């Protein structure tokens, strides 16, 4: 019996596997029902502690296109960690289905869940990482430029789960990555150290700054995310003050290359982390959103067969 494969963070993939997933995603995007029977009679559980639009719909459709079935378990239905222990949920659900996408508040819960689940576990989002989002983002950039080596990606905003995964994936794939956050909201040290190790192999340049204008210099792609994530609502006033000057708008975009693409993983709060430039001709946010489905189809194909 083949040992199960998880995707909790990008540590679970090699560089070759990242490019393999992107190659598969390209085929799935061109031919939606390519491998349409690959996961026939397979069931995927979507176990969510947080509500979702793109993650839920993209995984459900991806599973259907591959011939399988997706079962959604809402936050109210399971209440993992409250109504029932993480261990018990993992052990029981593993008896029913062939794979699990877990969207959780705590990455520690996800790690415990993976330890006790004997089927593949995919991180649909945790407070540490959002690997499926980052893989889709890198795929989108490659789709636009044809290459990744030498392309500069600038992320401006909170050093959160999206930024963590984007930095790791980008550097592994050969992008130059510049990240600007307010002081106190930087990328975790352990994530940065991991990225630096990958950069020694890929040759990528990493910049970690607190000045968005410097980070935006010569950017080919500009990326941002919400300043106030689910669970951080009590910090709203403090965060809005700290992130003043970090909004992606026409002024900041003037420091980037003239035709720099704008990316956002959505949902977007117009008037906070980004202005109406998100609706301009350089915005590719809806391409990003669509590509979640194609990339996740490739992930499912790789892990659940």
mmCIF file of N, CA, C and O in Angstrom, residues 73-163:
data_model
loop_
_atom_site.group_PDB
_atom_site.id
_atom_site.type_symbol
_atom_site.label_atom_id
_atom_site.label_comp_id
_atom_site.label_asym_id
_atom_site.label_seq_id
_atom_site.Cartn_x
_atom_site.Cartn_y
_atom_site.Cartn_z
ATOM 1 N N UNK A 73 -18.562 19.801 4.949
ATOM 2 C CA UNK A 73 -18.881 19.758 6.372
ATOM 3 C C UNK A 73 -18.659 21.159 6.934
ATOM 4 O O UNK A 73 -17.527 21.621 7.038
ATOM 5 N N UNK A 74 -19.732 21.818 7.291
ATOM 6 C CA UNK A 74 -19.670 23.220 7.710
ATOM 7 C C UNK A 74 -19.116 23.361 9.124
ATOM 8 O O UNK A 74 -19.066 22.386 9.885
ATOM 9 N N UNK A 75 -18.713 24.576 9.507
ATOM 10 C CA UNK A 75 -18.190 24.802 10.865
ATOM 11 C C UNK A 75 -19.181 24.379 11.945
ATOM 12 O O UNK A 75 -18.790 23.853 12.991
ATOM 13 N N UNK A 76 -20.472 24.586 11.712
ATOM 14 C CA UNK A 76 -21.479 24.264 12.716
ATOM 15 C C UNK A 76 -21.683 22.757 12.872
ATOM 16 O O UNK A 76 -22.026 22.274 13.950
ATOM 17 N N UNK A 77 -21.459 22.002 11.809
ATOM 18 C CA UNK A 77 -21.750 20.573 11.836
ATOM 19 C C UNK A 77 -20.746 19.765 12.651
ATOM 20 O O UNK A 77 -21.108 18.812 13.332
ATOM 21 N N UNK A 78 -19.477 20.133 12.579
ATOM 22 C CA UNK A 78 -18.430 19.336 13.224
ATOM 23 C C UNK A 78 -17.946 19.969 14.528
ATOM 24 O O UNK A 78 -17.782 19.293 15.537
ATOM 25 N N UNK A 79 -17.695 21.287 14.486
ATOM 26 C CA UNK A 79 -17.151 21.995 15.662
ATOM 27 C C UNK A 79 -15.924 21.272 16.200
ATOM 28 O O UNK A 79 -15.808 20.988 17.397
ATOM 29 N N UNK A 80 -14.993 20.966 15.281
ATOM 30 C CA UNK A 80 -13.784 20.215 15.648
ATOM 31 C C UNK A 80 -12.981 20.960 16.705
ATOM 32 O O UNK A 80 -12.709 22.147 16.570
ATOM 33 N N UNK A 81 -12.594 20.258 17.746
ATOM 34 C CA UNK A 81 -11.836 20.859 18.831
ATOM 35 C C UNK A 81 -12.708 21.393 19.946
ATOM 36 O O UNK A 81 -12.221 21.690 21.039
ATOM 37 N N UNK A 82 -14.016 21.503 19.678
ATOM 38 C CA UNK A 82 -14.950 21.969 20.702
ATOM 39 C C UNK A 82 -15.941 20.857 21.032
ATOM 40 O O UNK A 82 -15.911 20.262 22.108
ATOM 41 N N UNK A 83 -16.801 20.541 20.072
ATOM 42 C CA UNK A 83 -17.779 19.457 20.255
ATOM 43 C C UNK A 83 -17.106 18.095 20.290
ATOM 44 O O UNK A 83 -17.542 17.189 20.997
ATOM 45 N N UNK A 84 -16.029 17.966 19.508
ATOM 46 C CA UNK A 84 -15.342 16.681 19.388
ATOM 47 C C UNK A 84 -13.850 16.936 19.190
ATOM 48 O O UNK A 84 -13.459 17.895 18.536
ATOM 49 N N UNK A 85 -13.021 16.089 19.745
ATOM 50 C CA UNK A 85 -11.577 16.295 19.661
ATOM 51 C C UNK A 85 -11.074 16.159 18.230
ATOM 52 O O UNK A 85 -11.677 15.452 17.411
ATOM 53 N N UNK A 86 -9.959 16.834 17.940
ATOM 54 C CA UNK A 86 -9.351 16.764 16.610
ATOM 55 C C UNK A 86 -8.999 15.326 16.268
ATOM 56 O O UNK A 86 -9.236 14.857 15.145
ATOM 57 N N UNK A 87 -8.423 14.613 17.235
ATOM 58 C CA UNK A 87 -8.050 13.214 17.011
ATOM 59 C C UNK A 87 -9.249 12.366 16.619
ATOM 60 O O UNK A 87 -9.197 11.599 15.646
ATOM 61 N N UNK A 88 -10.356 12.492 17.349
ATOM 62 C CA UNK A 88 -11.532 11.670 17.072
ATOM 63 C C UNK A 88 -12.121 11.986 15.700
ATOM 64 O O UNK A 88 -12.517 11.071 14.966
ATOM 65 N N UNK A 89 -12.167 13.258 15.355
ATOM 66 C CA UNK A 89 -12.688 13.639 14.044
ATOM 67 C C UNK A 89 -11.823 13.033 12.944
ATOM 68 O O UNK A 89 -12.331 12.457 11.974
ATOM 69 N N UNK A 90 -10.514 13.138 13.089
ATOM 70 C CA UNK A 90 -9.593 12.612 12.078
ATOM 71 C C UNK A 90 -9.748 11.103 11.911
ATOM 72 O O UNK A 90 -9.809 10.588 10.792
ATOM 73 N N UNK A 91 -9.799 10.388 13.023
ATOM 74 C CA UNK A 91 -9.887 8.933 12.960
ATOM 75 C C UNK A 91 -11.205 8.467 12.358
ATOM 76 O O UNK A 91 -11.238 7.507 11.581
ATOM 77 N N UNK A 92 -12.295 9.159 12.685
ATOM 78 C CA UNK A 92 -13.605 8.751 12.186
ATOM 79 C C UNK A 92 -13.779 9.101 10.715
ATOM 80 O O UNK A 92 -14.154 8.249 9.895
ATOM 81 N N UNK A 93 -13.490 10.350 10.343
ATOM 82 C CA UNK A 93 -13.678 10.784 8.959
ATOM 83 C C UNK A 93 -12.806 9.962 8.010
ATOM 84 O O UNK A 93 -13.187 9.657 6.882
ATOM 85 N N UNK A 94 -11.624 9.566 8.482
ATOM 86 C CA UNK A 94 -10.721 8.744 7.656
ATOM 87 C C UNK A 94 -11.340 7.409 7.267
ATOM 88 O O UNK A 94 -10.964 6.817 6.255
ATOM 89 N N UNK A 95 -12.292 6.921 8.084
ATOM 90 C CA UNK A 95 -12.950 5.644 7.789
ATOM 91 C C UNK A 95 -14.002 5.772 6.684
ATOM 92 O O UNK A 95 -14.434 4.768 6.117
ATOM 93 N N UNK A 96 -14.407 7.043 6.404
ATOM 94 C CA UNK A 96 -15.515 7.259 5.481
ATOM 95 C C UNK A 96 -15.097 7.715 4.086
ATOM 96 O O UNK A 96 -15.771 7.420 3.105
ATOM 97 N N UNK A 97 -14.012 8.490 4.015
ATOM 98 C CA UNK A 97 -13.676 9.166 2.757
ATOM 99 C C UNK A 97 -12.248 8.851 2.326
ATOM 100 O O UNK A 97 -11.496 8.193 3.049
ATOM 101 N N UNK A 98 -11.877 9.356 1.138
ATOM 102 C CA UNK A 98 -10.564 9.060 0.555
ATOM 103 C C UNK A 98 -9.561 10.201 0.685
ATOM 104 O O UNK A 98 -8.371 10.020 0.449
ATOM 105 N N UNK A 99 -10.044 11.377 1.036
ATOM 106 C CA UNK A 99 -9.167 12.537 1.198
ATOM 107 C C UNK A 99 -9.908 13.642 1.912
ATOM 108 O O UNK A 99 -11.151 13.671 1.938
ATOM 109 N N UNK A 100 -9.163 14.549 2.518
ATOM 110 C CA UNK A 100 -9.761 15.630 3.297
ATOM 111 C C UNK A 100 -9.087 16.954 2.960
ATOM 112 O O UNK A 100 -7.853 17.052 2.909
ATOM 113 N N UNK A 101 -9.903 17.982 2.718
ATOM 114 C CA UNK A 101 -9.413 19.353 2.662
ATOM 115 C C UNK A 101 -9.871 20.015 3.949
ATOM 116 O O UNK A 101 -11.076 20.086 4.232
ATOM 117 N N UNK A 102 -8.940 20.470 4.758
ATOM 118 C CA UNK A 102 -9.268 21.085 6.042
ATOM 119 C C UNK A 102 -8.940 22.571 6.008
ATOM 120 O O UNK A 102 -7.826 22.961 5.652
ATOM 121 N N UNK A 103 -9.913 23.376 6.363
ATOM 122 C CA UNK A 103 -9.752 24.833 6.421
ATOM 123 C C UNK A 103 -9.929 25.225 7.881
ATOM 124 O O UNK A 103 -11.052 25.189 8.413
ATOM 125 N N UNK A 104 -8.821 25.562 8.542
ATOM 126 C CA UNK A 104 -8.819 25.667 10.004
ATOM 127 C C UNK A 104 -8.257 27.000 10.484
ATOM 128 O O UNK A 104 -7.586 27.719 9.740
ATOM 129 N N UNK A 105 -8.516 27.295 11.743
ATOM 130 C CA UNK A 105 -7.923 28.475 12.365
ATOM 131 C C UNK A 105 -6.473 28.191 12.752
ATOM 132 O O UNK A 105 -5.574 28.962 12.450
ATOM 133 N N UNK A 106 -6.242 27.063 13.401
ATOM 134 C CA UNK A 106 -4.919 26.756 13.952
ATOM 135 C C UNK A 106 -4.193 25.700 13.128
ATOM 136 O O UNK A 106 -4.720 24.600 12.922
ATOM 137 N N UNK A 107 -2.975 26.026 12.706
ATOM 138 C CA UNK A 107 -2.183 25.037 11.974
ATOM 139 C C UNK A 107 -1.821 23.857 12.869
ATOM 140 O O UNK A 107 -1.651 22.736 12.377
ATOM 141 N N UNK A 108 -1.752 24.098 14.160
ATOM 142 C CA UNK A 108 -1.467 22.998 15.086
ATOM 143 C C UNK A 108 -2.577 21.949 15.025
ATOM 144 O O UNK A 108 -2.306 20.738 15.057
ATOM 145 N N UNK A 109 -3.840 22.401 14.926
ATOM 146 C CA UNK A 109 -4.955 21.457 14.780
ATOM 147 C C UNK A 109 -4.799 20.640 13.498
ATOM 148 O O UNK A 109 -5.073 19.438 13.472
ATOM 149 N N UNK A 110 -4.360 21.312 12.441
ATOM 150 C CA UNK A 110 -4.163 20.622 11.163
ATOM 151 C C UNK A 110 -3.078 19.560 11.274
ATOM 152 O O UNK A 110 -3.209 18.456 10.732
ATOM 153 N N UNK A 111 -2.006 19.871 11.976
ATOM 154 C CA UNK A 111 -0.910 18.910 12.167
ATOM 155 C C UNK A 111 -1.373 17.696 12.953
ATOM 156 O O UNK A 111 -1.028 16.549 12.633
ATOM 157 N N UNK A 112 -2.174 17.932 14.005
ATOM 158 C CA UNK A 112 -2.713 16.830 14.798
ATOM 159 C C UNK A 112 -3.648 15.986 13.936
ATOM 160 O O UNK A 112 -3.601 14.749 13.957
ATOM 161 N N UNK A 113 -4.489 16.661 13.176
ATOM 162 C CA UNK A 113 -5.434 15.969 12.296
ATOM 163 C C UNK A 113 -4.686 15.066 11.326
ATOM 164 O O UNK A 113 -5.041 13.899 11.138
ATOM 165 N N UNK A 114 -3.629 15.595 10.718
ATOM 166 C CA UNK A 114 -2.840 14.825 9.756
ATOM 167 C C UNK A 114 -2.192 13.607 10.411
ATOM 168 O O UNK A 114 -2.094 12.538 9.809
ATOM 169 N N UNK A 115 -1.767 13.770 11.652
ATOM 170 C CA UNK A 115 -1.092 12.679 12.367
ATOM 171 C C UNK A 115 -2.019 11.475 12.537
ATOM 172 O O UNK A 115 -1.587 10.326 12.447
ATOM 173 N N UNK A 116 -3.294 11.745 12.783
ATOM 174 C CA UNK A 116 -4.234 10.653 13.064
ATOM 175 C C UNK A 116 -5.040 10.214 11.842
ATOM 176 O O UNK A 116 -5.654 9.135 11.876
ATOM 177 N N UNK A 117 -5.050 11.006 10.785
ATOM 178 C CA UNK A 117 -5.764 10.625 9.570
ATOM 179 C C UNK A 117 -4.870 9.720 8.734
ATOM 180 O O UNK A 117 -3.693 10.028 8.524
ATOM 181 N N UNK A 118 -5.404 8.617 8.241
ATOM 182 C CA UNK A 118 -4.596 7.718 7.414
ATOM 183 C C UNK A 118 -4.913 7.872 5.930
ATOM 184 O O UNK A 118 -4.664 6.975 5.137
ATOM 185 N N UNK A 119 -5.483 9.019 5.576
ATOM 186 C CA UNK A 119 -5.743 9.385 4.183
ATOM 187 C C UNK A 119 -5.136 10.758 3.929
ATOM 188 O O UNK A 119 -4.809 11.478 4.874
ATOM 189 N N UNK A 120 -4.942 11.156 2.662
ATOM 190 C CA UNK A 120 -4.320 12.456 2.374
ATOM 191 C C UNK A 120 -5.093 13.638 2.967
ATOM 192 O O UNK A 120 -6.326 13.695 2.892
ATOM 193 N N UNK A 121 -4.347 14.559 3.565
ATOM 194 C CA UNK A 121 -4.921 15.774 4.139
ATOM 195 C C UNK A 121 -4.337 16.970 3.397
ATOM 196 O O UNK A 121 -3.112 17.104 3.279
ATOM 197 N N UNK A 122 -5.214 17.832 2.911
ATOM 198 C CA UNK A 122 -4.800 19.025 2.158
ATOM 199 C C UNK A 122 -5.188 20.262 2.953
ATOM 200 O O UNK A 122 -6.316 20.379 3.425
ATOM 201 N N UNK A 123 -4.243 21.165 3.094
ATOM 202 C CA UNK A 123 -4.483 22.412 3.813
ATOM 203 C C UNK A 123 -5.268 23.379 2.923
ATOM 204 O O UNK A 123 -4.752 23.889 1.941
ATOM 205 N N UNK A 124 -6.536 23.620 3.296
ATOM 206 C CA UNK A 124 -7.351 24.596 2.577
ATOM 207 C C UNK A 124 -7.192 25.994 3.122
ATOM 208 O O UNK A 124 -7.771 26.945 2.575
ATOM 209 N N UNK A 125 -6.441 26.149 4.169
ATOM 210 C CA UNK A 125 -6.032 27.411 4.801
ATOM 211 C C UNK A 125 -5.847 27.155 6.285
ATOM 212 O O UNK A 125 -6.647 26.469 6.913
ATOM 213 N N UNK A 126 -4.747 27.682 6.821
ATOM 214 C CA UNK A 126 -4.526 27.697 8.268
ATOM 215 C C UNK A 126 -3.877 29.027 8.607
ATOM 216 O O UNK A 126 -3.577 29.820 7.714
ATOM 217 N N UNK A 127 -3.645 29.275 9.886
ATOM 218 C CA UNK A 127 -3.036 30.555 10.248
ATOM 219 C C UNK A 127 -1.572 30.645 9.830
ATOM 220 O O UNK A 127 -1.004 31.737 9.760
ATOM 221 N N UNK A 128 -0.949 29.512 9.504
ATOM 222 C CA UNK A 128 0.447 29.512 9.078
ATOM 223 C C UNK A 128 0.614 29.537 7.570
ATOM 224 O O UNK A 128 1.516 30.214 7.047
ATOM 225 N N UNK A 129 -0.231 28.813 6.852
ATOM 226 C CA UNK A 129 0.031 28.595 5.430
ATOM 227 C C UNK A 129 -1.254 28.483 4.616
ATOM 228 O O UNK A 129 -2.309 28.115 5.135
ATOM 229 N N UNK A 130 -1.111 28.783 3.322
ATOM 230 C CA UNK A 130 -2.204 28.627 2.352
ATOM 231 C C UNK A 130 -1.579 28.106 1.054
ATOM 232 O O UNK A 130 -1.515 28.805 0.050
ATOM 233 N N UNK A 131 -1.103 26.851 1.081
ATOM 234 C CA UNK A 131 -0.314 26.339 -0.045
ATOM 235 C C UNK A 131 -1.063 26.273 -1.369
ATOM 236 O O UNK A 131 -0.475 26.539 -2.422
ATOM 237 N N UNK A 132 -2.336 25.911 -1.354
ATOM 238 C CA UNK A 132 -3.085 25.811 -2.618
ATOM 239 C C UNK A 132 -3.247 27.176 -3.270
ATOM 240 O O UNK A 132 -3.200 27.292 -4.500
ATOM 241 N N UNK A 133 -3.431 28.215 -2.450
ATOM 242 C CA UNK A 133 -3.509 29.568 -2.991
ATOM 243 C C UNK A 133 -2.187 29.963 -3.645
ATOM 244 O O UNK A 133 -2.157 30.490 -4.756
ATOM 245 N N UNK A 134 -1.085 29.692 -2.957
ATOM 246 C CA UNK A 134 0.228 30.078 -3.480
ATOM 247 C C UNK A 134 0.571 29.326 -4.761
ATOM 248 O O UNK A 134 1.119 29.911 -5.707
ATOM 249 N N UNK A 135 0.252 28.046 -4.820
ATOM 250 C CA UNK A 135 0.502 27.282 -6.040
ATOM 251 C C UNK A 135 -0.290 27.857 -7.209
ATOM 252 O O UNK A 135 0.222 27.975 -8.333
ATOM 253 N N UNK A 136 -1.526 28.244 -6.946
ATOM 254 C CA UNK A 136 -2.360 28.849 -7.991
ATOM 255 C C UNK A 136 -1.808 30.196 -8.424
ATOM 256 O O UNK A 136 -1.837 30.543 -9.610
ATOM 257 N N UNK A 137 -1.290 30.959 -7.481
ATOM 258 C CA UNK A 137 -0.722 32.275 -7.797
ATOM 259 C C UNK A 137 0.509 32.150 -8.683
ATOM 260 O O UNK A 137 0.667 32.893 -9.658
ATOM 261 N N UNK A 138 1.385 31.214 -8.341
ATOM 262 C CA UNK A 138 2.593 31.011 -9.140
ATOM 263 C C UNK A 138 2.223 30.515 -10.535
ATOM 264 O O UNK A 138 2.816 30.924 -11.547
ATOM 265 N N UNK A 139 1.240 29.631 -10.613
ATOM 266 C CA UNK A 139 0.748 29.163 -11.906
ATOM 267 C C UNK A 139 0.228 30.330 -12.740
ATOM 268 O O UNK A 139 0.488 30.426 -13.949
ATOM 269 N N UNK A 140 -0.495 31.250 -12.106
ATOM 270 C CA UNK A 140 -1.045 32.415 -12.806
ATOM 271 C C UNK A 140 0.063 33.315 -13.337
ATOM 272 O O UNK A 140 -0.008 33.815 -14.469
ATOM 273 N N UNK A 141 1.103 33.523 -12.532
ATOM 274 C CA UNK A 141 2.224 34.359 -12.968
ATOM 275 C C UNK A 141 2.944 33.713 -14.149
ATOM 276 O O UNK A 141 3.280 34.390 -15.127
ATOM 277 N N UNK A 142 3.158 32.418 -14.074
ATOM 278 C CA UNK A 142 3.812 31.720 -15.185
ATOM 279 C C UNK A 142 2.963 31.787 -16.447
ATOM 280 O O UNK A 142 3.480 31.920 -17.564
ATOM 281 N N UNK A 143 1.674 31.729 -16.278
ATOM 282 C CA UNK A 143 0.738 31.821 -17.396
ATOM 283 C C UNK A 143 0.873 33.177 -18.095
ATOM 284 O O UNK A 143 0.800 33.268 -19.323
ATOM 285 N N UNK A 144 1.102 34.233 -17.315
ATOM 286 C CA UNK A 144 1.184 35.581 -17.883
ATOM 287 C C UNK A 144 2.544 35.871 -18.508
ATOM 288 O O UNK A 144 2.631 36.550 -19.537
ATOM 289 N N UNK A 145 3.613 35.386 -17.885
ATOM 290 C CA UNK A 145 4.959 35.729 -18.346
ATOM 291 C C UNK A 145 5.621 34.620 -19.171
ATOM 292 O O UNK A 145 6.597 34.874 -19.870
ATOM 293 N N UNK A 146 5.128 33.403 -19.053
ATOM 294 C CA UNK A 146 5.753 32.295 -19.754
ATOM 295 C C UNK A 146 6.922 31.702 -19.000
ATOM 296 O O UNK A 146 7.278 30.541 -19.195
ATOM 297 N N UNK A 147 7.527 32.497 -18.132
ATOM 298 C CA UNK A 147 8.668 32.059 -17.313
ATOM 299 C C UNK A 147 8.486 32.601 -15.902
ATOM 300 O O UNK A 147 7.652 33.488 -15.665
ATOM 301 N N UNK A 148 9.279 32.095 -14.983
ATOM 302 C CA UNK A 148 9.256 32.598 -13.611
ATOM 303 C C UNK A 148 10.607 33.187 -13.206
ATOM 304 O O UNK A 148 10.667 34.147 -12.448
ATOM 305 N N UNK A 149 11.667 32.610 -13.731
ATOM 306 C CA UNK A 149 13.016 33.067 -13.382
ATOM 307 C C UNK A 149 13.191 34.545 -13.726
ATOM 308 O O UNK A 149 12.967 34.962 -14.865
ATOM 309 N N UNK A 150 13.567 35.335 -12.726
ATOM 310 C CA UNK A 150 13.837 36.741 -12.963
ATOM 311 C C UNK A 150 12.643 37.662 -12.832
ATOM 312 O O UNK A 150 12.794 38.892 -12.812
ATOM 313 N N UNK A 151 11.435 37.105 -12.742
ATOM 314 C CA UNK A 151 10.235 37.927 -12.552
ATOM 315 C C UNK A 151 10.200 38.394 -11.098
ATOM 316 O O UNK A 151 10.428 37.607 -10.177
ATOM 317 N N UNK A 152 9.898 39.683 -10.892
ATOM 318 C CA UNK A 152 9.849 40.218 -9.524
ATOM 319 C C UNK A 152 8.413 40.300 -9.031
ATOM 320 O O UNK A 152 7.575 40.975 -9.614
ATOM 321 N N UNK A 153 8.154 39.619 -7.918
ATOM 322 C CA UNK A 153 6.863 39.644 -7.248
ATOM 323 C C UNK A 153 7.001 40.462 -5.974
ATOM 324 O O UNK A 153 7.848 40.169 -5.131
ATOM 325 N N UNK A 154 6.168 41.479 -5.840
ATOM 326 C CA UNK A 154 6.170 42.298 -4.627
ATOM 327 C C UNK A 154 4.867 42.091 -3.872
ATOM 328 O O UNK A 154 3.775 42.236 -4.436
ATOM 329 N N UNK A 155 4.990 41.750 -2.611
ATOM 330 C CA UNK A 155 3.833 41.604 -1.729
ATOM 331 C C UNK A 155 3.860 42.743 -0.718
ATOM 332 O O UNK A 155 4.873 42.965 -0.044
ATOM 333 N N UNK A 156 2.741 43.439 -0.598
ATOM 334 C CA UNK A 156 2.633 44.560 0.340
ATOM 335 C C UNK A 156 1.454 44.301 1.271
ATOM 336 O O UNK A 156 0.321 44.096 0.815
ATOM 337 N N UNK A 157 1.720 44.289 2.583
ATOM 338 C CA UNK A 157 0.619 44.082 3.521
ATOM 339 C C UNK A 157 1.027 43.286 4.733
ATOM 340 O O UNK A 157 2.152 43.400 5.225
ATOM 341 N N UNK A 158 0.124 42.448 5.211
ATOM 342 C CA UNK A 158 0.336 41.668 6.428
ATOM 343 C C UNK A 158 1.191 40.444 6.135
ATOM 344 O O UNK A 158 0.988 39.748 5.140
ATOM 345 N N UNK A 159 2.134 40.152 7.016
ATOM 346 C CA UNK A 159 2.959 38.952 6.874
ATOM 347 C C UNK A 159 2.195 37.738 7.371
ATOM 348 O O UNK A 159 2.551 37.117 8.376
ATOM 349 N N UNK A 160 1.147 37.385 6.635
ATOM 350 C CA UNK A 160 0.204 36.357 7.080
ATOM 351 C C UNK A 160 0.426 35.019 6.387
ATOM 352 O O UNK A 160 1.468 34.785 5.766
ATOM 353 N N UNK A 161 -0.567 34.140 6.465
ATOM 354 C CA UNK A 161 -0.456 32.807 5.868
ATOM 355 C C UNK A 161 -0.235 32.854 4.363
ATOM 356 O O UNK A 161 0.563 32.087 3.819
ATOM 357 N N UNK A 162 -0.935 33.754 3.680
ATOM 358 C CA UNK A 162 -0.774 33.888 2.229
ATOM 359 C C UNK A 162 0.641 34.355 1.892
ATOM 360 O O UNK A 162 1.294 33.806 1.001
ATOM 361 N N UNK A 163 1.123 35.357 2.611
ATOM 362 C CA UNK A 163 2.482 35.860 2.375
ATOM 363 C C UNK A 163 3.525 34.776 2.637
ATOM 364 O O UNK A 163 4.497 34.637 1.888
#
